[in-house]
PDB file of C-alpha atoms and ligand atoms in Angstrom:
ATOM      1  CA  MET H   1     -25.064  21.737  11.001  1.00 77.00           C
ATOM      2  CA  ILE H   2     -25.687  18.005  11.687  1.00 83.00           C
ATOM      3  CA  PHE H   3     -26.466  17.559   7.798  1.00 89.00           C
ATOM      4  CA  LYS H   4     -23.165  19.311   7.165  1.00 92.00           C
ATOM      5  CA  TRP H   5     -21.356  16.242   8.844  1.00 94.00           C
ATOM      6  CA  LEU H   6     -23.700  13.451   7.392  1.00 95.00           C
ATOM      7  CA  ILE H   7     -22.498  14.867   3.919  1.00 95.00           C
ATOM      8  CA  PHE H   8     -18.970  14.745   4.876  1.00 96.00           C
ATOM      9  CA  GLY H   9     -19.445  11.161   6.119  1.00 95.00           C
ATOM     10  CA  VAL H  10     -21.040   9.880   3.020  1.00 96.00           C
ATOM     11  CA  ILE H  11     -18.128  11.450   0.892  1.00 95.00           C
ATOM     12  CA  VAL H  12     -15.403   9.802   3.106  1.00 95.00           C
ATOM     13  CA  TYR H  13     -17.478   6.557   2.762  1.00 94.00           C
ATOM     14  CA  VAL H  14     -17.697   6.886  -1.022  1.00 94.00           C
ATOM     15  CA  ILE H  15     -13.834   7.668  -1.143  1.00 92.00           C
ATOM     16  CA  TYR H  16     -13.377   4.532   1.213  1.00 92.00           C
ATOM     17  CA  ALA H  17     -15.196   2.370  -1.246  1.00 91.00           C
ATOM     18  CA  ILE H  18     -13.782   3.486  -4.399  1.00 88.00           C
ATOM     19  CA  PHE H  19     -10.196   3.015  -2.738  1.00 86.00           C
ATOM     20  CA  PHE H  20     -11.490  -0.700  -1.751  1.00 84.00           C
ATOM     21  CA  LYS H  21     -12.691  -1.434  -5.294  1.00 80.00           C
ATOM     22  CA  ASP H  22      -9.809  -0.398  -7.050  1.00 71.00           C
ATOM     23  CA  LYS H  23      -7.453  -2.540  -4.726  1.00 67.00           C
ATOM     24  CA  SER H  24      -9.549  -5.354  -5.588  1.00 64.00           C
ATOM     25  CA  ILE H  25      -9.268  -4.775  -9.342  1.00 59.00           C
ATOM     26  CA  ALA H  26      -5.572  -4.270  -9.004  1.00 59.00           C
ATOM     27  CA  ASN H  27      -5.097  -7.730  -7.263  1.00 61.00           C
ATOM     28  CA  SER H  28      -7.184  -9.496  -9.993  1.00 59.00           C
ATOM     29  CA  SER H  29      -5.236  -7.891 -12.764  1.00 57.00           C
ATOM     30  CA  SER H  30      -1.934  -8.609 -11.250  1.00 55.00           C
ATOM     31  CA  SER H  31      -2.831 -12.150 -10.943  1.00 54.00           C
ATOM     32  CA  ASP H  32      -4.055 -12.069 -14.485  1.00 55.00           C
ATOM     33  CA  LYS H  33      -0.439 -10.887 -15.526  1.00 49.00           C
ATOM     34  CA  LYS H  34       0.900 -13.811 -13.514  1.00 51.00           C
ATOM     35  CA  ASP H  35      -0.630 -16.218 -16.055  1.00 53.00           C
ATOM     36  CA  LYS H  36       1.318 -14.621 -18.746  1.00 51.00           C
ATOM     37  CA  ASP H  37       4.377 -15.073 -17.125  1.00 51.00           C
ATOM     38  CA  SER H  38       6.107 -14.395 -20.476  1.00 59.00           C
ATOM     39  CA  GLU H  39       5.390 -10.722 -20.121  1.00 77.00           C
ATOM     40  CA  GLU H  40       6.692  -9.945 -16.616  1.00 89.00           C
ATOM     41  CA  MET H  41       7.693  -6.602 -15.727  1.00 93.00           C
ATOM     42  CA  VAL H  42      11.288  -6.069 -14.788  1.00 94.00           C
ATOM     43  CA  GLU H  43      12.864  -2.923 -13.345  1.00 95.00           C
ATOM     44  CA  CYS H  44      15.787  -1.293 -15.102  1.00 96.00           C
ATOM     45  CA  CYS H  45      18.796  -1.264 -12.348  1.00 94.00           C
ATOM     46  CA  VAL H  46      19.898   2.181 -13.899  1.00 96.00           C
ATOM     47  CA  CYS H  47      17.022   4.382 -14.314  1.00 97.00           C
ATOM     48  CA  GLY H  48      14.351   2.227 -12.325  1.00 95.00           C
ATOM     49  CA  THR H  49      11.964   2.221 -15.433  1.00 95.00           C
ATOM     50  CA  PHE H  50       9.711  -1.002 -15.624  1.00 95.00           C
ATOM     51  CA  VAL H  51       9.994  -3.012 -19.069  1.00 94.00           C
ATOM     52  CA  SER H  52       8.581  -6.329 -20.092  1.00 93.00           C
ATOM     53  CA  SER H  53      11.025  -9.002 -19.504  1.00 90.00           C
ATOM     54  CA  LYS H  54      10.776  -9.647 -23.413  1.00 90.00           C
ATOM     55  CA  GLU H  55      12.024  -6.259 -24.281  1.00 92.00           C
ATOM     56  CA  ALA H  56      14.537  -5.897 -21.360  1.00 95.00           C
ATOM     57  CA  TYR H  57      18.302  -5.992 -22.023  1.00 95.00           C
ATOM     58  CA  ILE H  58      19.920  -8.553 -19.915  1.00 94.00           C
ATOM     59  CA  LYS H  59      23.564  -8.217 -18.749  1.00 93.00           C
ATOM     60  CA  ASN H  60      25.355 -10.113 -15.794  1.00 93.00           C
ATOM     61  CA  GLY H  61      21.930 -11.093 -14.557  1.00 92.00           C
ATOM     62  CA  LYS H  62      20.877  -7.705 -14.426  1.00 94.00           C
ATOM     63  CA  PHE H  63      18.025  -5.770 -16.397  1.00 94.00           C
ATOM     64  CA  TYR H  64      18.202  -2.792 -18.392  1.00 96.00           C
ATOM     65  CA  CYS H  65      15.527  -0.696 -20.115  1.00 96.00           C
ATOM     66  CA  SER H  66      17.776   0.314 -23.215  1.00 95.00           C
ATOM     67  CA  LYS H  67      21.136  -0.161 -24.769  1.00 95.00           C
ATOM     68  CA  GLU H  68      22.165   3.174 -23.211  1.00 95.00           C
ATOM     69  CA  CYS H  69      21.489   2.248 -19.733  1.00 95.00           C
ATOM     70  CA  MET H  70      23.141  -1.316 -20.198  1.00 95.00           C
ATOM     71  CA  GLN H  71      26.323   0.784 -21.125  1.00 94.00           C
ATOM     72  CA  LYS H  72      25.892   3.000 -17.930  1.00 90.00           C
ATOM     73  CA  GLY H  73      25.497  -0.155 -15.823  1.00 81.00           C
TER      74      GLY H  73
HETATM   75 ZN1   ZN M 101      17.035   2.384 -17.862  1.00 58.95          ZN
END
């Protein structure tokens, strides 16, 4: 029965380790994105879709993902 809890503990530890690993990878990739600030992601203020600032439509200082959203906004 104690062995059962040991396995459970190992599984929890592995999940914890994977979570921390992913977090550090996400942090490093986001800092990479900051280096190329020309490809910054912006949120469409109508539907909430993220588009690169290069592809985004800008009207009155607000970002839109498409012409349709720009007309709605
Ligand atoms: Zn949109």
